[in-house]
mmCIF file with all atom_site columns, C-alpha atoms in Angstrom:
data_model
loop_
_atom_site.group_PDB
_atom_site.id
_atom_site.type_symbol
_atom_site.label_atom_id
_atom_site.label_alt_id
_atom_site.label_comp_id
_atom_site.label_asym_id
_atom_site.label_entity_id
_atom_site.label_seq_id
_atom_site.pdbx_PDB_ins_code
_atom_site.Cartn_x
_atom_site.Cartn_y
_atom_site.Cartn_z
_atom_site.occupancy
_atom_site.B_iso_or_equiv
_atom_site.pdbx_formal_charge
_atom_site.auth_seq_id
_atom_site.auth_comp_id
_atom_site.auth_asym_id
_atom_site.auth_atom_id
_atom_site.pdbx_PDB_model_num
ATOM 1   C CA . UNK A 1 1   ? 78.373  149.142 127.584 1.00 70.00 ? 10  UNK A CA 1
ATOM 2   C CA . UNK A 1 2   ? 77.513  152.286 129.802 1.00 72.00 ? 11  UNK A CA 1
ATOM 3   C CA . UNK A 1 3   ? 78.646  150.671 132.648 1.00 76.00 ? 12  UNK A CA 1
ATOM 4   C CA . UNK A 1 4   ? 81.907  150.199 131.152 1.00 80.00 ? 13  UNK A CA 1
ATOM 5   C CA . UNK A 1 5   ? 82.252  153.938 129.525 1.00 75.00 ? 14  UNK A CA 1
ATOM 6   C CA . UNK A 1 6   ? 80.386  155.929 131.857 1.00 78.00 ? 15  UNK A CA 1
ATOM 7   C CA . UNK A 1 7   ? 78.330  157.660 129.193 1.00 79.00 ? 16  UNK A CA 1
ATOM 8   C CA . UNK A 1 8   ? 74.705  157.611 128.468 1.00 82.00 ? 17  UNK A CA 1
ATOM 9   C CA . UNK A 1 9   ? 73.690  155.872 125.473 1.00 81.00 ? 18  UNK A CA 1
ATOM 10  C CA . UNK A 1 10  ? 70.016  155.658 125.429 1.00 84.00 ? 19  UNK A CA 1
ATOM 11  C CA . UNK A 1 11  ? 70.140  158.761 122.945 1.00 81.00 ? 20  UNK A CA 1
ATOM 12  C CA . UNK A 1 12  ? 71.812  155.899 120.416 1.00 82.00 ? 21  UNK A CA 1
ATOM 13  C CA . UNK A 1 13  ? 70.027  152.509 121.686 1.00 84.00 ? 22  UNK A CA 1
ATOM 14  C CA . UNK A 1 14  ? 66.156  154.393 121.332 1.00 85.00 ? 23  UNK A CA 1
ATOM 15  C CA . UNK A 1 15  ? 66.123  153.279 117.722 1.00 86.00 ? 24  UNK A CA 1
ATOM 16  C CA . UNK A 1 16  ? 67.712  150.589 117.363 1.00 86.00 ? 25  UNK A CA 1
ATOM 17  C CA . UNK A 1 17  ? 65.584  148.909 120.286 1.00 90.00 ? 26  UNK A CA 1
ATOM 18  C CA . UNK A 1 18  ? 62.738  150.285 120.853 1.00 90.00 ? 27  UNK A CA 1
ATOM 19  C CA . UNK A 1 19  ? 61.119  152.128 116.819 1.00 90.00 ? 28  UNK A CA 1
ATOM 20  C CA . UNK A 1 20  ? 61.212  150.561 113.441 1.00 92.00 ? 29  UNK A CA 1
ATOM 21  C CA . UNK A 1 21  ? 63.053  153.403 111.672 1.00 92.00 ? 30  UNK A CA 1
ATOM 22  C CA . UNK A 1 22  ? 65.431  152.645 109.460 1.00 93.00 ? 31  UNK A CA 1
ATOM 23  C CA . UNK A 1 23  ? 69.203  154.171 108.308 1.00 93.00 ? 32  UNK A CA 1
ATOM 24  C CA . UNK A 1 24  ? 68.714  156.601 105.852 1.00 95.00 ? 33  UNK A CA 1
ATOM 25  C CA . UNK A 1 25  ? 71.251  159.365 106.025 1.00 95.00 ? 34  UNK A CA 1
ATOM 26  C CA . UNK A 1 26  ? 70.950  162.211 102.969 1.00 95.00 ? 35  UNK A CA 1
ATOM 27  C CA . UNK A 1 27  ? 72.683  165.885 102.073 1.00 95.00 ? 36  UNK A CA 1
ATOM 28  C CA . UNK A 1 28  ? 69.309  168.107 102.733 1.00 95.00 ? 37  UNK A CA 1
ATOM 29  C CA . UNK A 1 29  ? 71.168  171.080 101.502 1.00 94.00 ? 38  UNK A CA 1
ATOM 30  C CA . UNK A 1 30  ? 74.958  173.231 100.466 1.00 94.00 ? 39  UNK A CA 1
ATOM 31  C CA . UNK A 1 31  ? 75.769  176.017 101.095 1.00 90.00 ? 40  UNK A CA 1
ATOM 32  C CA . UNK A 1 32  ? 78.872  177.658 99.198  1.00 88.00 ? 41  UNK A CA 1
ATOM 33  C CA . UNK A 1 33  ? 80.397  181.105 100.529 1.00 81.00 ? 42  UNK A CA 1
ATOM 34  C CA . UNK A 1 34  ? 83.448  183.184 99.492  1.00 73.00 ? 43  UNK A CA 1
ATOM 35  C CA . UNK A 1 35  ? 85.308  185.792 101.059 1.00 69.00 ? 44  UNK A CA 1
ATOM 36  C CA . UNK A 1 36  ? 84.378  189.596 99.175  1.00 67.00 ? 45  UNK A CA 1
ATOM 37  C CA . UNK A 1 37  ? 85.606  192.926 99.657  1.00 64.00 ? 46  UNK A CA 1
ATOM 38  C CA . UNK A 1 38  ? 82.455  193.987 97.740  1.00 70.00 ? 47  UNK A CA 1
ATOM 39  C CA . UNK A 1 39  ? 78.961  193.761 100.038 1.00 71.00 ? 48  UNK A CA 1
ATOM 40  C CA . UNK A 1 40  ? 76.803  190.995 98.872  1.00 73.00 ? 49  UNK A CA 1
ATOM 41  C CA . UNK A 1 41  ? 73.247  192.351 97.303  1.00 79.00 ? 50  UNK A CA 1
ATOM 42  C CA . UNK A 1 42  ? 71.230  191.340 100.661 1.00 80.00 ? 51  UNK A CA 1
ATOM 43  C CA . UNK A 1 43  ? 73.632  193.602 102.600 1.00 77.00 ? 52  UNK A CA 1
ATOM 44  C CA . UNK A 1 44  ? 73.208  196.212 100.048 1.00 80.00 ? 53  UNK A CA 1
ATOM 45  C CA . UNK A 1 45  ? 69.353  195.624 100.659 1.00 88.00 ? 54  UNK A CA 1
ATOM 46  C CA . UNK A 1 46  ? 69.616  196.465 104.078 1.00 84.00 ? 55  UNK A CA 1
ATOM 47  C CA . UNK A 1 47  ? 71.737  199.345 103.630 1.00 81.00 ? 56  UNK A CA 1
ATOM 48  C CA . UNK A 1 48  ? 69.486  200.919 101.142 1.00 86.00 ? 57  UNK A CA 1
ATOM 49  C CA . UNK A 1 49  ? 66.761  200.461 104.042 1.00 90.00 ? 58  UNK A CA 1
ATOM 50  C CA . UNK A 1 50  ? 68.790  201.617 107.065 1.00 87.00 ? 59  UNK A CA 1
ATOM 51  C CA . UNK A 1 51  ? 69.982  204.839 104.820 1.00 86.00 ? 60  UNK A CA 1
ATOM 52  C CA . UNK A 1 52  ? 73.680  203.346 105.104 1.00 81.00 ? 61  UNK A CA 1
ATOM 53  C CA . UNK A 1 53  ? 75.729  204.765 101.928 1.00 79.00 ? 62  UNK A CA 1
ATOM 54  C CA . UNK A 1 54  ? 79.400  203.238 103.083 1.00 76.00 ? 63  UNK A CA 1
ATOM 55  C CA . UNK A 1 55  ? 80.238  200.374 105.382 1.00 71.00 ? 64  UNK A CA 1
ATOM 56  C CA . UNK A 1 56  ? 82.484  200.970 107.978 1.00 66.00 ? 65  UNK A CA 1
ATOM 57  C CA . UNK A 1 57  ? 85.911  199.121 107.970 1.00 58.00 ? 66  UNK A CA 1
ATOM 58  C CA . UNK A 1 58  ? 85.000  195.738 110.684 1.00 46.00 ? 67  UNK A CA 1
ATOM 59  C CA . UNK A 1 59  ? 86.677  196.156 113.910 1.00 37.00 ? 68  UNK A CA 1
ATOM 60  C CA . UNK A 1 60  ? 87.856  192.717 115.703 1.00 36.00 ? 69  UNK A CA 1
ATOM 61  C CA . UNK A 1 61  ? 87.953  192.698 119.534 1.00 36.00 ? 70  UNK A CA 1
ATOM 62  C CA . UNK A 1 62  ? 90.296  190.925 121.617 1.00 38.00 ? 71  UNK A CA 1
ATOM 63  C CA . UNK A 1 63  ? 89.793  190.469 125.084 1.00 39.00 ? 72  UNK A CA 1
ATOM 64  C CA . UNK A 1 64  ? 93.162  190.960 127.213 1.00 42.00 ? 73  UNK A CA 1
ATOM 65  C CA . UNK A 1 65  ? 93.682  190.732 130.771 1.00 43.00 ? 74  UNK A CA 1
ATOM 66  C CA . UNK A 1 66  ? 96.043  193.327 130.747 1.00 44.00 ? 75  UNK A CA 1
ATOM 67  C CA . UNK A 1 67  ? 95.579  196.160 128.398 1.00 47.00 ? 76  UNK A CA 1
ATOM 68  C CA . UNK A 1 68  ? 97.841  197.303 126.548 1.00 50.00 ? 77  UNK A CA 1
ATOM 69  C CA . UNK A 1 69  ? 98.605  199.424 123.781 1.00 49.00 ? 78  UNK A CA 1
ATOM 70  C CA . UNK A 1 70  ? 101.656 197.390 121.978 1.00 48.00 ? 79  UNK A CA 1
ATOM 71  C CA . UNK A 1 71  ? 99.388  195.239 120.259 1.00 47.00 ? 80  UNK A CA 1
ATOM 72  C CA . UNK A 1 72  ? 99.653  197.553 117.142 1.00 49.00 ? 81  UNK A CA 1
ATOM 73  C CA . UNK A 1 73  ? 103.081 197.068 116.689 1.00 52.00 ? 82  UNK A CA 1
ATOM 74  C CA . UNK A 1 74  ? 103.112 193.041 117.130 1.00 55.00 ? 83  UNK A CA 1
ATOM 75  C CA . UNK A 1 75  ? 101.459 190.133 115.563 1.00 58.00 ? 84  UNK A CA 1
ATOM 76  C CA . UNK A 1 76  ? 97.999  188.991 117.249 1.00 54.00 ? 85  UNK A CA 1
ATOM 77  C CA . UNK A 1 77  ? 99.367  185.603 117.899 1.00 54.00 ? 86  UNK A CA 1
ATOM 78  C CA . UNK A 1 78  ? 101.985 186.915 119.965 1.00 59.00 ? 87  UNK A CA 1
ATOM 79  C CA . UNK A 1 79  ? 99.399  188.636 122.687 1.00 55.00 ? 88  UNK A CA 1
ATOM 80  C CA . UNK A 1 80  ? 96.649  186.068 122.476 1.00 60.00 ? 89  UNK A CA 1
ATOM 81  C CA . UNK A 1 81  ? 97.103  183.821 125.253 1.00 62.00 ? 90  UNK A CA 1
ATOM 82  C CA . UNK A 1 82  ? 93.739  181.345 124.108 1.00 60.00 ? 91  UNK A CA 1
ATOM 83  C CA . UNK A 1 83  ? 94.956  181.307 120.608 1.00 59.00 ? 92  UNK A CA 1
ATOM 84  C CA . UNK A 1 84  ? 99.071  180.394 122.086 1.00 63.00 ? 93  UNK A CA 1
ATOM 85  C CA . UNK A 1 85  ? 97.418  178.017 124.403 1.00 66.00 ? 94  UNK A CA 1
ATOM 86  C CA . UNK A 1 86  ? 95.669  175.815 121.742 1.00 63.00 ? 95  UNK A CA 1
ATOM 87  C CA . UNK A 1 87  ? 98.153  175.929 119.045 1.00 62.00 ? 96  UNK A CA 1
ATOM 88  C CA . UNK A 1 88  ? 101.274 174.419 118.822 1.00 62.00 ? 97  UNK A CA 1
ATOM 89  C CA . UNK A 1 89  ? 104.054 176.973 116.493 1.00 60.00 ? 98  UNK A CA 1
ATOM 90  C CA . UNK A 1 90  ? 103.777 174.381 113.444 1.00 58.00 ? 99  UNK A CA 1
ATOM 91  C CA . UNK A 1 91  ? 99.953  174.724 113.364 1.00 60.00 ? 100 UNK A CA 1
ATOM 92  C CA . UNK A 1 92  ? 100.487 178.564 113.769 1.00 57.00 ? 101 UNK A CA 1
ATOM 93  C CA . UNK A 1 93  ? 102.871 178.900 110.841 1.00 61.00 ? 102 UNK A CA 1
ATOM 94  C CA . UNK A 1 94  ? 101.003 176.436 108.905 1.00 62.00 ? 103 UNK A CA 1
ATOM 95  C CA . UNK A 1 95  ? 97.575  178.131 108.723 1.00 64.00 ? 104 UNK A CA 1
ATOM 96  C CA . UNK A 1 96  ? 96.223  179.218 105.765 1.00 70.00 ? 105 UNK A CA 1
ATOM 97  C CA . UNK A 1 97  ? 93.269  181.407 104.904 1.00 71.00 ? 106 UNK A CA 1
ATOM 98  C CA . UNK A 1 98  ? 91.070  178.743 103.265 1.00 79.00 ? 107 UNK A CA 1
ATOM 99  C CA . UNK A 1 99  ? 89.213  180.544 100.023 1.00 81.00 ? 108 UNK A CA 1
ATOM 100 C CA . UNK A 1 100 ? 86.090  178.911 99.866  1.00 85.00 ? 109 UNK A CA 1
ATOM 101 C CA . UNK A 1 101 ? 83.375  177.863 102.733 1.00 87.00 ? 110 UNK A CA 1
ATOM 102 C CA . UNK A 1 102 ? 80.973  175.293 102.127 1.00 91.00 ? 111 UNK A CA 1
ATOM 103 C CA . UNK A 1 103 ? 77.895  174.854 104.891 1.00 92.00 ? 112 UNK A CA 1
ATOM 104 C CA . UNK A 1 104 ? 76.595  171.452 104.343 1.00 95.00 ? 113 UNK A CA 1
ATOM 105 C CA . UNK A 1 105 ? 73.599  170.177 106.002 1.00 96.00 ? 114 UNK A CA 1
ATOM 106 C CA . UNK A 1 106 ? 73.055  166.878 106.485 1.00 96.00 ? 115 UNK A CA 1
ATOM 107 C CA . UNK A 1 107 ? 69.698  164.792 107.189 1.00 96.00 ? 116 UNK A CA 1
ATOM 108 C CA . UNK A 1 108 ? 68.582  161.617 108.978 1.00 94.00 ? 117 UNK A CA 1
ATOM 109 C CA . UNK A 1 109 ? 65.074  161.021 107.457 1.00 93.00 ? 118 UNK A CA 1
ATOM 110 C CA . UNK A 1 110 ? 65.419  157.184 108.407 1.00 91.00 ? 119 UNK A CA 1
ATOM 111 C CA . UNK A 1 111 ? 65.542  157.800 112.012 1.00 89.00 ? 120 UNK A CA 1
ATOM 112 C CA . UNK A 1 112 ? 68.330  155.636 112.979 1.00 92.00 ? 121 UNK A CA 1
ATOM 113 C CA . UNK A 1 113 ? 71.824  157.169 114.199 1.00 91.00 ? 122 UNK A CA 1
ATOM 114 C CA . UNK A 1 114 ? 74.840  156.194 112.519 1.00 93.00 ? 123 UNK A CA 1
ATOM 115 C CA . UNK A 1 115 ? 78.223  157.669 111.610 1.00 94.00 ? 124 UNK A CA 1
ATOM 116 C CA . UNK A 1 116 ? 78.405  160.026 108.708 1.00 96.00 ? 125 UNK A CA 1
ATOM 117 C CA . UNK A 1 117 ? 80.851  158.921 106.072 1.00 96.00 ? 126 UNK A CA 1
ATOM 118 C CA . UNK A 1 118 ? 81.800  161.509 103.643 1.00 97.00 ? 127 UNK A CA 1
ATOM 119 C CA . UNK A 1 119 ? 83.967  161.936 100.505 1.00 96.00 ? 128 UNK A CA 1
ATOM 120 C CA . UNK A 1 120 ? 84.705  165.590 99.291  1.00 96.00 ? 129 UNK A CA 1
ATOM 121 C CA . UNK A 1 121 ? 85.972  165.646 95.269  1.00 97.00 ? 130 UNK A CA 1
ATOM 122 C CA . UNK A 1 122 ? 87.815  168.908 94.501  1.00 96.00 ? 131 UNK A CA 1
ATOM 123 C CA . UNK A 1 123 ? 88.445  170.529 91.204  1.00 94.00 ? 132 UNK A CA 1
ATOM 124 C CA . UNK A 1 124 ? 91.944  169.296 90.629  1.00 94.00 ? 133 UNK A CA 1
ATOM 125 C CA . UNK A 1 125 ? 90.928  165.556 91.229  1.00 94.00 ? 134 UNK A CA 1
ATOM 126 C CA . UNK A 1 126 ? 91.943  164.834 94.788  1.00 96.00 ? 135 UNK A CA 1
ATOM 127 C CA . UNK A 1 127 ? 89.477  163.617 97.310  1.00 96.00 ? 136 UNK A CA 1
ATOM 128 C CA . UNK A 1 128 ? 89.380  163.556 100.968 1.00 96.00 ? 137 UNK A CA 1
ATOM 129 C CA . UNK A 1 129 ? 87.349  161.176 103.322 1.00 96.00 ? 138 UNK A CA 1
ATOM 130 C CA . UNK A 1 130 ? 86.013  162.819 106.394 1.00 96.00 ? 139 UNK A CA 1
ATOM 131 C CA . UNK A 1 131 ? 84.276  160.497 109.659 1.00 96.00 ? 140 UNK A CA 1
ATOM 132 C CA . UNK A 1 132 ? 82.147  162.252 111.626 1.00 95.00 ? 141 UNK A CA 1
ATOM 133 C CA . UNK A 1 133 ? 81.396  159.584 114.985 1.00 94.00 ? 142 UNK A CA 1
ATOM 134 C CA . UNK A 1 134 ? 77.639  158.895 115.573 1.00 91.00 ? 143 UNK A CA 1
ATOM 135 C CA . UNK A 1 135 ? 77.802  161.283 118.618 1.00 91.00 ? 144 UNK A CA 1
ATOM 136 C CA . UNK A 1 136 ? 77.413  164.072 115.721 1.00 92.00 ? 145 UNK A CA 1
ATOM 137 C CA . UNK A 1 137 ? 73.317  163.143 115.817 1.00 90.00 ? 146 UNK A CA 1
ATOM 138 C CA . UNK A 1 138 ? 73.256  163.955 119.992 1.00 87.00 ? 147 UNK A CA 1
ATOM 139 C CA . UNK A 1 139 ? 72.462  166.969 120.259 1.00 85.00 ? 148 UNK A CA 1
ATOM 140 C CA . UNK A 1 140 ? 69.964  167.395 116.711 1.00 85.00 ? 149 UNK A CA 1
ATOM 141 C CA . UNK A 1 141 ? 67.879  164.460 115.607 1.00 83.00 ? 150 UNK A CA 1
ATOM 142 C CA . UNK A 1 142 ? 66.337  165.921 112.503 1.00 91.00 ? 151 UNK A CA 1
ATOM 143 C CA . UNK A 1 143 ? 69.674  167.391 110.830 1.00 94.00 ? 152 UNK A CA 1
ATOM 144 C CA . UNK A 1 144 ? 73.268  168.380 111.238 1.00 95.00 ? 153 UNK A CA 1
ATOM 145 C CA . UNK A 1 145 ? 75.008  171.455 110.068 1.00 95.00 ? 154 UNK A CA 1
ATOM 146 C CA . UNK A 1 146 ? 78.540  171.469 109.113 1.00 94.00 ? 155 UNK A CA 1
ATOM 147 C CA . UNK A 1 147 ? 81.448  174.251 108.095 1.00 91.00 ? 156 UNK A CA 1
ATOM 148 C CA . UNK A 1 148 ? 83.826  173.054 105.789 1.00 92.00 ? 157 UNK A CA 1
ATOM 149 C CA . UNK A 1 149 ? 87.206  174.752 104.456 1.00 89.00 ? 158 UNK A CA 1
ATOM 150 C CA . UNK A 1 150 ? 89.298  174.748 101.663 1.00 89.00 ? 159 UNK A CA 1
ATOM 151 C CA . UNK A 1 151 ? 91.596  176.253 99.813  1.00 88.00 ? 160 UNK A CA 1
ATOM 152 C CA . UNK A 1 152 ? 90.441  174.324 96.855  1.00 91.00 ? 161 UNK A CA 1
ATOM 153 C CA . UNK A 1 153 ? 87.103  174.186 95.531  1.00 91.00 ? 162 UNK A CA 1
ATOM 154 C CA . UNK A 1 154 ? 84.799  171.225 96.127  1.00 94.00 ? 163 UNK A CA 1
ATOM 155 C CA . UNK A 1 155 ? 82.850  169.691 93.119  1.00 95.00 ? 164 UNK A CA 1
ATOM 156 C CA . UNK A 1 156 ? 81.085  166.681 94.360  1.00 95.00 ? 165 UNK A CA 1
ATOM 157 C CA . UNK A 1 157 ? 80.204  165.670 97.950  1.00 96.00 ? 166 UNK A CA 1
ATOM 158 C CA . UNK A 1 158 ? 79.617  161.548 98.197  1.00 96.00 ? 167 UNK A CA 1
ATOM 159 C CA . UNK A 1 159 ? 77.484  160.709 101.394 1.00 95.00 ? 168 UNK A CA 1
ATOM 160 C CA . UNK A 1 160 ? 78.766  156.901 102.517 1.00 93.00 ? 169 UNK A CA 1
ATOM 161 C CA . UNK A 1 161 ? 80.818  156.051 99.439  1.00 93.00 ? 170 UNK A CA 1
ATOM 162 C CA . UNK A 1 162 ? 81.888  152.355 100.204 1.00 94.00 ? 171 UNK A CA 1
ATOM 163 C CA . UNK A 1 163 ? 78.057  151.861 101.481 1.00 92.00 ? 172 UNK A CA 1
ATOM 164 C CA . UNK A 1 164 ? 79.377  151.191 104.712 1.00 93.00 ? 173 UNK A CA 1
ATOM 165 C CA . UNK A 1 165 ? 76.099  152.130 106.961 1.00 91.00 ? 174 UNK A CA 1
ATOM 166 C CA . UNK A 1 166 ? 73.720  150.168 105.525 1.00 90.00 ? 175 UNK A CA 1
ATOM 167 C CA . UNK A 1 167 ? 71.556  153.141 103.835 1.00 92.00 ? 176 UNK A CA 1
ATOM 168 C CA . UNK A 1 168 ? 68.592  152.611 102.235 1.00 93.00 ? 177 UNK A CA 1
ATOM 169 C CA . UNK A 1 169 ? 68.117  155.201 100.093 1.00 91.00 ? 178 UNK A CA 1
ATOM 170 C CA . UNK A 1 170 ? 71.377  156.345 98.121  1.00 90.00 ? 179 UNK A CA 1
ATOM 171 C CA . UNK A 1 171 ? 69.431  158.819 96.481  1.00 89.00 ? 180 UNK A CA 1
ATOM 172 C CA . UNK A 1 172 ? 70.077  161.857 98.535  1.00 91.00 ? 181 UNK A CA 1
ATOM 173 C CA . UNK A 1 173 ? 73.610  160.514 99.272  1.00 93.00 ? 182 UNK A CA 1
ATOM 174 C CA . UNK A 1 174 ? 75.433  163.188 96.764  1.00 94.00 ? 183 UNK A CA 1
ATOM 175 C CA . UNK A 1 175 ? 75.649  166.726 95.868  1.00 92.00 ? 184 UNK A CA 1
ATOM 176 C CA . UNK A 1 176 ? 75.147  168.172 93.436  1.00 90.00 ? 185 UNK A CA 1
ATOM 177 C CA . UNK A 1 177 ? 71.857  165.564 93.149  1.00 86.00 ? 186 UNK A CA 1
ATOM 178 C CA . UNK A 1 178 ? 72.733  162.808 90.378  1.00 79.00 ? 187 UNK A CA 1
ATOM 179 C CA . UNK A 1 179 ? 69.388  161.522 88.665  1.00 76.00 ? 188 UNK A CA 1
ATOM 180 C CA . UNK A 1 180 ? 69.553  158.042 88.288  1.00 72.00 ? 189 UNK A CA 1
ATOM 181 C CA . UNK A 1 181 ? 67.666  156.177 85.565  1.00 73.00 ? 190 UNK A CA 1
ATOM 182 C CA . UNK A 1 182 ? 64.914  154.518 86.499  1.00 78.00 ? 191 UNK A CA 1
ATOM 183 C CA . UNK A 1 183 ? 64.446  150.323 86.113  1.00 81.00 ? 192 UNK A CA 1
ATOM 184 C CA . UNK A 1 184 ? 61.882  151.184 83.120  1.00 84.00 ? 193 UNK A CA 1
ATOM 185 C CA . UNK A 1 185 ? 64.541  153.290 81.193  1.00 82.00 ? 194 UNK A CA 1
ATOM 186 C CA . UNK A 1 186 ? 67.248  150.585 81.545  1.00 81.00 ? 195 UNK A CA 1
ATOM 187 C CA . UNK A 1 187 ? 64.527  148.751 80.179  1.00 85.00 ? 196 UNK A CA 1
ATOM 188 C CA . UNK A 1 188 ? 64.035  150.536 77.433  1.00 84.00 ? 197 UNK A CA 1
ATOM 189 C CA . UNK A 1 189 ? 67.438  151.205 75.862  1.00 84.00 ? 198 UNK A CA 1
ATOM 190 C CA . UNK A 1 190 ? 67.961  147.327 76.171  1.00 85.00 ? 199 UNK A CA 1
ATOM 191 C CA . UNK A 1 191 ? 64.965  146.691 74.340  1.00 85.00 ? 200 UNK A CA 1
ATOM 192 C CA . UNK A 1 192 ? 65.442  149.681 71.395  1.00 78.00 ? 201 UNK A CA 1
ATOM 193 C CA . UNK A 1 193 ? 69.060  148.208 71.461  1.00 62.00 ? 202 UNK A CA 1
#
């Protein structure tokens, strides 16, 4: 197979080949952010420390080849070259300020590398199914961070829904954490009836 795609794969044949570990793919932790005008307590902290009484308005930088002082009068997609580059004028016009940030970290305790298969449930009822390829594990083997946007807030994440990747341990698949009954309570509300 690397012969044929000209990529190294030893990073994803190791453990299937040469350990015993096992799939076993979990949410370690989320993260949820918002977007504030007001400075979060920490920030206040440091303020407090530093002797800070009011933030400064936050400048953003733009590097242009050619200077230029008309950039107050126009839109910033109109002098970025990168930003004109990259996007086509339907995914300009389209974009949205999402509302809500979510940093989701996810685990491999199990060892093994496979894709990570995720369902996001938002508050009105819709879901969406995200893939991320196995290539996602390359560059961290313990545990991958991810940024995820929305406009609409996220109430349940579902780690391999259709149990697709053959993980052992659905237990950490979800957030927030579902507790699941154990085999002795089944076995007791069948027996009290």
């Amino acid at each position: 197979m690397e012969d044929a795609s000209a990529i190294d794969l030893d990073w994803f044949w190791r453990g299937w080949f040469y350990t015993t570990d096992y799939v076993d793919i979990g949410i370690k932790e989320v993260n949820q952010y918002f977007v504030s005008n007001e400075p979060s307590v920490a920030v206040k902290k440091i303020m407090e420390e530093r002797g800070i009484t009011k933030l400064r308005p936050l400048v953003f930088l733009e590097n242009f080849e050619n200077d230029t002082n008309s950039i107050k009068d126009k839109d910033p997609l109109e002098n970025s070259k990168l930003l004109n580059n990259y996007l086509k004028e339907n995914e300009v016009s389209n974009k949205e300020v999402p509302k809500f940030f979510y940093e989701v970290i996810f685990e491999k305790p199990g060892g093994l590398v496979m894709p990570i298969i995720v369902d996001f449930e938002y508050e009105d009822g819709t879901t969406k199914r995200v893939t991320y390829p196995a290539q996602i594990w390359r560059k961290n083997d313990n545990e991958v961070k991810k940024l995820i946007t929305s406009n609409k807030k996220i109430i349940n994440i579902n780690l391999d829904p259709d149990l697709e990747t053959a993980d052992i341990d659905t237990s950490n698949n979800s957030w927030p954490k579902k507790q699941d009954e154990s085999e002795f309570d089944k076995f007791k509300s069948k027996v009290k009836g």
